[in-house]
Structure formats: C-alpha cells, structure tokens
C-alpha cells in the first residue's frame, strides 16, 4: 500500500489499484500482466470521472429538488459525496477505507445525520467495493447509493467490440437468459414509463451494436434481476461486475463520444418524470432506522 495524502495505491502481482481521497473514488485499475488500464482516465473533455460513488442520491431529482416532511431542498444529480473530501481510515497492503460525515453545509440541503464509509479490497484479480452507511441521527435516514465505474476500451478497439453477458456467475446465475426488463430515462434524465421495455438476450448475451443506446439512453435493469454482468472481448470476459441482490443495474455510455461503458450497481434510481412526492415515497429509496447501519458491496473482476 502506498499513499501520498490524496491517493492510496493497492498492489499485488496482477493489479495496481488507486483510490482517491476526493470522493473516495476508485481512480485506477492497471492490469500488470496485460499492460493496460481498465478504468476511464477522467479526461474532462469527455467525462471527468473514473468511478464515482453516488450518495445520497442516484440520478436526478425532478426540477433539481426533492421534498422531505413537506419542505423542499435543492439537490444535484447523484448527490454530493463524489465531490467531497473523505477522511482516510485504516489502510493496509490490500485494503483501504475512507469516511464522510455530515456537516452543517450538507445538513442544510440534506437534513440527515450520517456517516458514509467506502472501502476497496484487492484480492487476486478482483476488487471489492464496500459501502457502510451509519445513521447517526435520531430519525430514519433516507438515502440511495450507487457505483458508476467506467471501463475504457483497449487501445485499437471500440465500444462496438464489446458484448454484454448477464448472470453467468453469482446468485442469479442461469436466470433471465432470454431477456431483461429495463426502465429508461428521457433526454432530461427522468424515468419515463413508455421508454422502458425488455432487452432480448441469447444465452444471456447481446452485442453492443451501433444504435444500441438509441432505445434507452441508460438501461436501468430493475427487479433485482442482474447478479452479474460482463463485458466480453473476443468471447472472453474483459471485466465482470458482480452485484448480487442489488435492485438496479445501470448501463450507460454516449456512443459517438465516450470510449468506455459504465456498469453501475445501484440502490435507487432517478426520479420519475414529474415526480413531486415525498422522498420517502420515491422508488428505490433505502430507509435506515435511527442508530443502525447498512452494508453492501459489489466486485469488479478483471479477465485473464
């Protein structure tokens, strides 16, 4: 384990993994055996992120605000944790943790007391991404949480060389091999019922062909149906995200400009078009009772 105050680096014989203090963001996965980078480089001319944590919201709030106990609060897309400085916790050669606590500033727009701990563990060719949310207040904590890792295409390839493969490992292995139901947002970023549908699969696979994201700007696979998803290159797993029991998986890119694909395990999703109800009634919101904790994790495995 190495650190320079702003970044922890975990390393073994196979991989080098870097995690930034800012946003507790997984910033680098370097495959030492293949000699290539796996995560997007956060080029600001395209997209200035690598794999941000989404908290305490996933997606947009309608009109940029939400309602809690009949009061309105402003909130940007995906919450605020990804843009804040986390406190480093104990780290060793193969694991590191960061923590974020509520502040007067966060409380002014998100009236909850919380601690968010984000951990990364390296084991062989797998990175485990771990979240722990502590409710440090005396009322229910309402939140969402999500991952947003962006996997770049190897040099000399395009996104159209990828094939998606679903549910070949994990608790959902062998399920939904003919198709997966999805929700989808409109151009403004809000879920719109008539844009959803079913993605047809053949033995759990579908190639990423031109126009794939015309039918859905983001595929929001729901119903907790996806336990794992792989990006295949030449029929072999390039990267696999395992997200057992996550209620949603987002899949996103912008075909004409973004040389990467995001595979995003979520607890929560964007507001529905026109939603003006209470936060507690928004689809996907997690309710955590006072003084209790909530822990979830997903893994990223790099193919041989």
Short mmCIF file of C-alpha atoms in Angstrom, two decimals:
data_model
loop_
_atom_site.label_atom_id
_atom_site.label_comp_id
_atom_site.label_asym_id
_atom_site.label_seq_id
_atom_site.Cartn_x
_atom_site.Cartn_y
_atom_site.Cartn_z
CA UNK A 1 0.00 0.00 0.00
CA UNK A 2 1.27 3.46 -0.94
CA UNK A 3 -0.18 6.85 -0.13
CA UNK A 4 0.60 10.46 -0.94
CA UNK A 5 -2.11 12.13 1.16
CA UNK A 6 -4.57 12.30 -1.72
CA UNK A 7 -4.46 8.75 -3.05
CA UNK A 8 -4.00 5.21 -1.74
CA UNK A 9 -2.48 2.59 -4.02
CA UNK A 10 -3.09 -1.13 -3.55
CA UNK A 11 -0.97 -3.60 -5.47
CA UNK A 12 -0.37 -7.30 -5.97
CA UNK A 13 1.24 -9.44 -8.68
CA UNK A 14 -1.71 -8.92 -11.04
CA UNK A 15 -3.18 -5.48 -10.50
CA UNK A 16 -2.42 -1.97 -9.32
CA UNK A 17 -5.44 -0.15 -7.90
CA UNK A 18 -5.62 3.52 -6.85
CA UNK A 19 -8.34 5.18 -4.77
CA UNK A 20 -8.60 8.95 -4.40
CA UNK A 21 -9.35 10.70 -1.14
CA UNK A 22 -11.55 13.12 -3.09
CA UNK A 23 -14.88 11.39 -3.39
CA UNK A 24 -13.36 8.07 -2.19
CA UNK A 25 -13.24 7.36 -5.91
CA UNK A 26 -11.70 4.28 -7.46
CA UNK A 27 -9.37 6.05 -9.89
CA UNK A 28 -7.22 3.40 -11.48
CA UNK A 29 -7.16 -0.32 -12.25
CA UNK A 30 -3.98 -1.26 -14.07
CA UNK A 31 -3.60 -4.83 -15.31
CA UNK A 32 0.11 -5.52 -14.85
CA UNK A 33 0.01 -8.78 -16.76
CA UNK A 34 -1.75 -7.35 -19.83
CA UNK A 35 -0.06 -3.94 -19.56
CA UNK A 36 -3.29 -1.92 -19.86
CA UNK A 37 -5.53 0.47 -17.97
CA UNK A 38 -9.11 -0.64 -17.29
CA UNK A 39 -10.78 2.49 -15.92
CA UNK A 40 -11.55 5.63 -17.87
CA UNK A 41 -8.91 8.35 -17.33
CA UNK A 42 -11.36 11.14 -16.39
CA UNK A 43 -10.48 13.25 -19.43
CA UNK A 44 -12.53 16.42 -18.75
CA UNK A 45 -13.10 16.92 -22.46
CA UNK A 46 -15.21 13.73 -22.42
CA UNK A 47 -16.22 12.85 -18.83
CA UNK A 48 -14.28 13.94 -15.77
CA UNK A 49 -14.86 10.87 -13.60
CA UNK A 50 -13.43 7.37 -13.15
CA UNK A 51 -15.87 5.50 -10.88
CA UNK A 52 -17.69 7.94 -8.60
CA UNK A 53 -19.74 6.98 -5.55
CA UNK A 54 -23.37 8.07 -5.87
CA UNK A 55 -24.72 9.22 -2.49
CA UNK A 56 -27.14 10.17 -1.03
CA UNK A 57 -28.98 10.18 -4.37
CA UNK A 58 -28.79 8.16 -7.56
CA UNK A 59 -29.71 10.13 -10.66
CA UNK A 60 -31.55 13.43 -10.85
CA UNK A 61 -34.27 14.92 -8.68
CA UNK A 62 -37.16 16.36 -10.65
CA UNK A 63 -36.66 20.13 -11.09
CA UNK A 64 -33.40 19.78 -9.13
CA UNK A 65 -35.14 19.45 -5.78
CA UNK A 66 -36.80 16.92 -3.50
CA UNK A 67 -39.30 17.08 -0.66
CA UNK A 68 -38.89 15.81 2.89
CA UNK A 69 -41.56 16.40 5.53
CA UNK A 70 -43.24 18.94 3.23
CA UNK A 71 -40.10 21.04 2.83
CA UNK A 72 -38.16 21.40 -0.44
CA UNK A 73 -34.39 21.00 -0.70
CA UNK A 74 -32.09 21.52 -3.71
CA UNK A 75 -30.06 18.52 -4.90
CA UNK A 76 -27.83 17.93 -7.91
CA UNK A 77 -27.54 14.73 -9.89
CA UNK A 78 -26.11 11.76 -7.96
CA UNK A 79 -25.90 13.66 -4.67
CA UNK A 80 -22.79 15.30 -3.24
CA UNK A 81 -20.44 12.63 -1.83
CA UNK A 82 -18.47 12.27 -5.09
CA UNK A 83 -17.39 15.92 -4.81
CA UNK A 84 -16.32 15.95 -1.15
CA UNK A 85 -13.10 15.21 0.69
CA UNK A 86 -13.23 11.98 2.69
CA UNK A 87 -11.28 11.21 5.84
CA UNK A 88 -8.73 8.38 5.45
CA UNK A 89 -9.21 5.46 7.82
CA UNK A 90 -7.00 2.45 8.49
CA UNK A 91 -5.43 1.03 5.33
CA UNK A 92 -3.04 -1.82 4.64
CA UNK A 93 -1.47 -3.55 1.66
CA UNK A 94 -4.68 -4.85 0.16
CA UNK A 95 -7.49 -2.76 1.64
CA UNK A 96 -8.28 0.92 2.26
CA UNK A 97 -11.22 2.83 3.73
CA UNK A 98 -12.42 6.42 3.67
CA UNK A 99 -15.18 8.11 5.68
CA UNK A 100 -17.50 11.05 5.10
CA UNK A 101 -19.63 12.61 7.85
CA UNK A 102 -22.45 15.08 7.56
CA UNK A 103 -21.56 18.75 8.00
CA UNK A 104 -23.64 21.89 8.59
CA UNK A 105 -23.42 22.51 4.84
CA UNK A 106 -24.68 19.06 3.88
CA UNK A 107 -27.39 19.26 6.56
CA UNK A 108 -28.72 22.47 5.02
CA UNK A 109 -29.62 20.60 1.82
CA UNK A 110 -29.88 17.05 3.15
CA UNK A 111 -31.33 17.16 6.70
CA UNK A 112 -29.93 13.88 7.95
CA UNK A 113 -27.02 12.88 10.17
CA UNK A 114 -24.88 10.12 8.67
CA UNK A 115 -21.51 8.52 8.22
CA UNK A 116 -20.60 7.02 4.86
CA UNK A 117 -17.63 4.65 4.79
CA UNK A 118 -16.25 3.47 1.45
CA UNK A 119 -13.77 0.61 1.25
CA UNK A 120 -11.80 -1.12 -1.50
CA UNK A 121 -10.17 -4.53 -1.13
CA UNK A 122 -7.81 -6.13 -3.64
CA UNK A 123 -7.64 -9.91 -3.86
CA UNK A 124 -6.07 -11.56 -6.90
CA UNK A 125 -7.77 -10.07 -9.97
CA UNK A 126 -10.83 -8.87 -8.05
CA UNK A 127 -11.57 -5.53 -6.41
CA UNK A 128 -14.34 -5.50 -3.82
CA UNK A 129 -16.09 -2.13 -3.42
CA UNK A 130 -17.69 -1.85 0.03
CA UNK A 131 -20.14 0.66 1.47
CA UNK A 132 -21.22 1.17 5.05
CA UNK A 133 -23.83 3.78 5.95
CA UNK A 134 -24.33 4.64 9.62
CA UNK A 135 -27.41 6.53 10.76
CA UNK A 136 -26.03 8.81 13.47
CA UNK A 137 -29.33 10.64 13.94
CA UNK A 138 -32.48 10.01 15.92
CA UNK A 139 -34.79 9.74 12.89
CA UNK A 140 -34.95 7.45 9.88
CA UNK A 141 -32.18 8.09 7.33
CA UNK A 142 -33.44 8.16 3.73
CA UNK A 143 -30.79 7.64 1.07
CA UNK A 144 -29.69 5.97 -2.13
CA UNK A 145 -26.25 4.63 -3.05
CA UNK A 146 -24.64 3.54 -6.28
CA UNK A 147 -21.46 2.73 -8.14
CA UNK A 148 -20.51 4.25 -11.50
CA UNK A 149 -17.30 2.58 -12.79
CA UNK A 150 -16.40 3.41 -16.39
CA UNK A 151 -14.47 0.72 -18.26
CA UNK A 152 -12.43 2.02 -21.18
CA UNK A 153 -11.96 0.10 -24.38
CA UNK A 154 -8.47 -1.28 -25.02
CA UNK A 155 -6.23 0.51 -27.49
CA UNK A 156 -7.21 -0.23 -31.06
CA UNK A 157 -10.76 -1.27 -30.08
CA UNK A 158 -14.14 0.47 -29.92
CA UNK A 159 -17.17 0.00 -27.73
CA UNK A 160 -18.71 -1.99 -30.58
CA UNK A 161 -16.22 -4.77 -29.89
CA UNK A 162 -17.99 -5.40 -26.58
CA UNK A 163 -20.69 -7.99 -25.94
CA UNK A 164 -22.72 -7.90 -22.74
CA UNK A 165 -23.13 -11.15 -20.84
CA UNK A 166 -25.57 -11.35 -17.93
CA UNK A 167 -25.95 -13.69 -14.97
CA UNK A 168 -23.23 -16.24 -15.62
CA UNK A 169 -21.98 -16.07 -12.00
CA UNK A 170 -23.40 -15.26 -8.60
CA UNK A 171 -26.79 -15.84 -7.04
CA UNK A 172 -28.66 -15.15 -10.29
CA UNK A 173 -26.53 -17.47 -12.44
CA UNK A 174 -28.57 -19.00 -15.25
CA UNK A 175 -31.57 -16.70 -14.86
CA UNK A 176 -33.01 -14.19 -17.35
CA UNK A 177 -31.05 -15.70 -20.24
CA UNK A 178 -33.68 -14.75 -22.84
CA UNK A 179 -34.29 -11.16 -21.80
CA UNK A 180 -34.13 -8.49 -19.10
CA UNK A 181 -36.69 -5.85 -18.23
CA UNK A 182 -35.41 -2.29 -18.07
CA UNK A 183 -36.56 1.19 -17.20
CA UNK A 184 -35.15 4.19 -19.06
CA UNK A 185 -34.83 7.94 -18.61
CA UNK A 186 -35.88 10.59 -21.09
CA UNK A 187 -33.49 13.19 -22.50
CA UNK A 188 -33.88 15.27 -19.33
CA UNK A 189 -32.74 12.36 -17.14
CA UNK A 190 -36.05 11.31 -15.59
CA UNK A 191 -37.59 7.85 -15.76
CA UNK A 192 -40.41 7.71 -18.28
CA UNK A 193 -42.60 4.62 -18.26
CA UNK A 194 -43.16 4.37 -22.01
CA UNK A 195 -39.41 4.27 -22.66
CA UNK A 196 -38.91 1.02 -20.77
CA UNK A 197 -39.03 -2.43 -22.28
CA UNK A 198 -37.31 -5.80 -22.45
CA UNK A 199 -33.82 -6.29 -23.85
CA UNK A 200 -33.70 -9.53 -25.81
CA UNK A 201 -30.79 -11.84 -25.00
CA UNK A 202 -29.42 -15.03 -26.49
CA UNK A 203 -27.98 -17.29 -23.80
CA UNK A 204 -27.60 -14.20 -21.64
CA UNK A 205 -25.68 -12.24 -24.28
CA UNK A 206 -26.27 -9.24 -26.52
CA UNK A 207 -23.66 -7.42 -28.65
CA UNK A 208 -23.16 -3.69 -28.31
CA UNK A 209 -24.03 -2.66 -31.87
CA UNK A 210 -24.40 0.83 -33.31
CA UNK A 211 -27.61 2.40 -32.11
CA UNK A 212 -27.76 0.18 -29.01
CA UNK A 213 -28.31 3.21 -26.79
CA UNK A 214 -30.89 4.78 -29.09
CA UNK A 215 -33.60 2.65 -27.50
CA UNK A 216 -32.51 3.63 -23.98
CA UNK A 217 -30.12 6.47 -23.11
CA UNK A 218 -29.39 4.50 -19.95
CA UNK A 219 -30.56 0.94 -19.37
CA UNK A 220 -31.87 0.66 -15.82
CA UNK A 221 -32.28 -3.07 -15.28
CA UNK A 222 -34.69 -3.44 -12.37
CA UNK A 223 -36.48 -6.14 -10.36
CA UNK A 224 -33.11 -7.17 -8.81
CA UNK A 225 -32.72 -9.34 -11.90
CA UNK A 226 -28.99 -8.84 -12.58
CA UNK A 227 -26.48 -10.59 -10.34
CA UNK A 228 -23.52 -10.20 -12.67
CA UNK A 229 -22.65 -8.54 -15.96
CA UNK A 230 -19.52 -8.99 -18.07
CA UNK A 231 -18.09 -7.05 -20.96
CA UNK A 232 -16.78 -9.67 -23.37
CA UNK A 233 -13.99 -9.12 -25.88
CA UNK A 234 -13.48 -11.85 -28.45
CA UNK A 235 -15.86 -14.04 -26.46
CA UNK A 236 -13.88 -13.78 -23.21
CA UNK A 237 -14.63 -11.69 -20.09
CA UNK A 238 -12.72 -8.40 -20.19
CA UNK A 239 -14.29 -7.24 -16.94
CA UNK A 240 -17.10 -8.63 -14.76
CA UNK A 241 -19.17 -6.75 -12.21
CA UNK A 242 -20.93 -8.94 -9.66
CA UNK A 243 -23.75 -7.22 -7.81
CA UNK A 244 -25.85 -9.91 -6.12
CA UNK A 245 -29.19 -8.63 -4.79
CA UNK A 246 -28.76 -5.04 -5.99
CA UNK A 247 -32.22 -3.83 -7.07
CA UNK A 248 -30.91 -1.95 -10.11
CA UNK A 249 -28.05 -2.06 -12.58
CA UNK A 250 -27.42 0.93 -14.82
CA UNK A 251 -25.59 0.58 -18.15
CA UNK A 252 -24.53 3.80 -19.84
CA UNK A 253 -22.29 5.43 -22.41
CA UNK A 254 -22.62 8.02 -25.15
CA UNK A 255 -21.89 6.11 -28.33
CA UNK A 256 -20.46 8.87 -30.51
CA UNK A 257 -18.12 10.44 -27.96
CA UNK A 258 -17.38 8.13 -25.00
CA UNK A 259 -14.82 5.31 -25.45
CA UNK A 260 -15.98 3.49 -22.34
CA UNK A 261 -19.00 1.69 -20.89
CA UNK A 262 -20.30 2.17 -17.36
CA UNK A 263 -21.67 -0.80 -15.39
CA UNK A 264 -23.42 0.68 -12.37
CA UNK A 265 -24.84 -1.26 -9.40
CA UNK A 266 -27.49 0.87 -7.69
CA UNK A 267 -29.68 1.07 -4.64
CA UNK A 268 -32.05 3.71 -6.01
CA UNK A 269 -32.63 5.43 -9.34
CA UNK A 270 -33.54 8.79 -10.88
CA UNK A 271 -36.85 10.49 -10.22
CA UNK A 272 -39.77 9.67 -12.46
CA UNK A 273 -40.80 12.42 -14.86
CA UNK A 274 -42.97 14.91 -12.96
CA UNK A 275 -42.47 13.32 -9.51
CA UNK A 276 -43.26 15.80 -6.72
CA UNK A 277 -43.99 13.42 -3.85
CA UNK A 278 -42.09 12.91 -0.64
CA UNK A 279 -38.57 11.48 -0.64
CA UNK A 280 -39.72 8.52 1.46
CA UNK A 281 -42.07 7.50 -1.36
CA UNK A 282 -39.55 7.81 -4.22
CA UNK A 283 -38.82 4.50 -5.92
CA UNK A 284 -35.61 2.88 -4.71
CA UNK A 285 -35.06 4.89 -1.52
CA UNK A 286 -33.47 3.00 1.39
CA UNK A 287 -34.89 3.67 4.86
CA UNK A 288 -32.38 3.14 7.67
CA UNK A 289 -33.71 3.41 11.26
CA UNK A 290 -32.01 5.59 13.85
CA UNK A 291 -28.57 4.44 15.05
CA UNK A 292 -28.50 1.46 12.68
CA UNK A 293 -26.03 0.56 9.90
CA UNK A 294 -26.38 -0.67 6.33
CA UNK A 295 -23.64 -2.54 4.46
CA UNK A 296 -23.43 -3.59 0.81
CA UNK A 297 -20.69 -4.44 -1.66
CA UNK A 298 -20.04 -5.37 -5.27
CA UNK A 299 -16.97 -6.72 -7.04
CA UNK A 300 -15.03 -5.97 -10.19
CA UNK A 301 -13.06 -8.87 -11.64
CA UNK A 302 -10.55 -8.33 -14.42
CA UNK A 303 -10.39 -11.07 -17.05
CA UNK A 304 -7.22 -13.01 -17.73
#
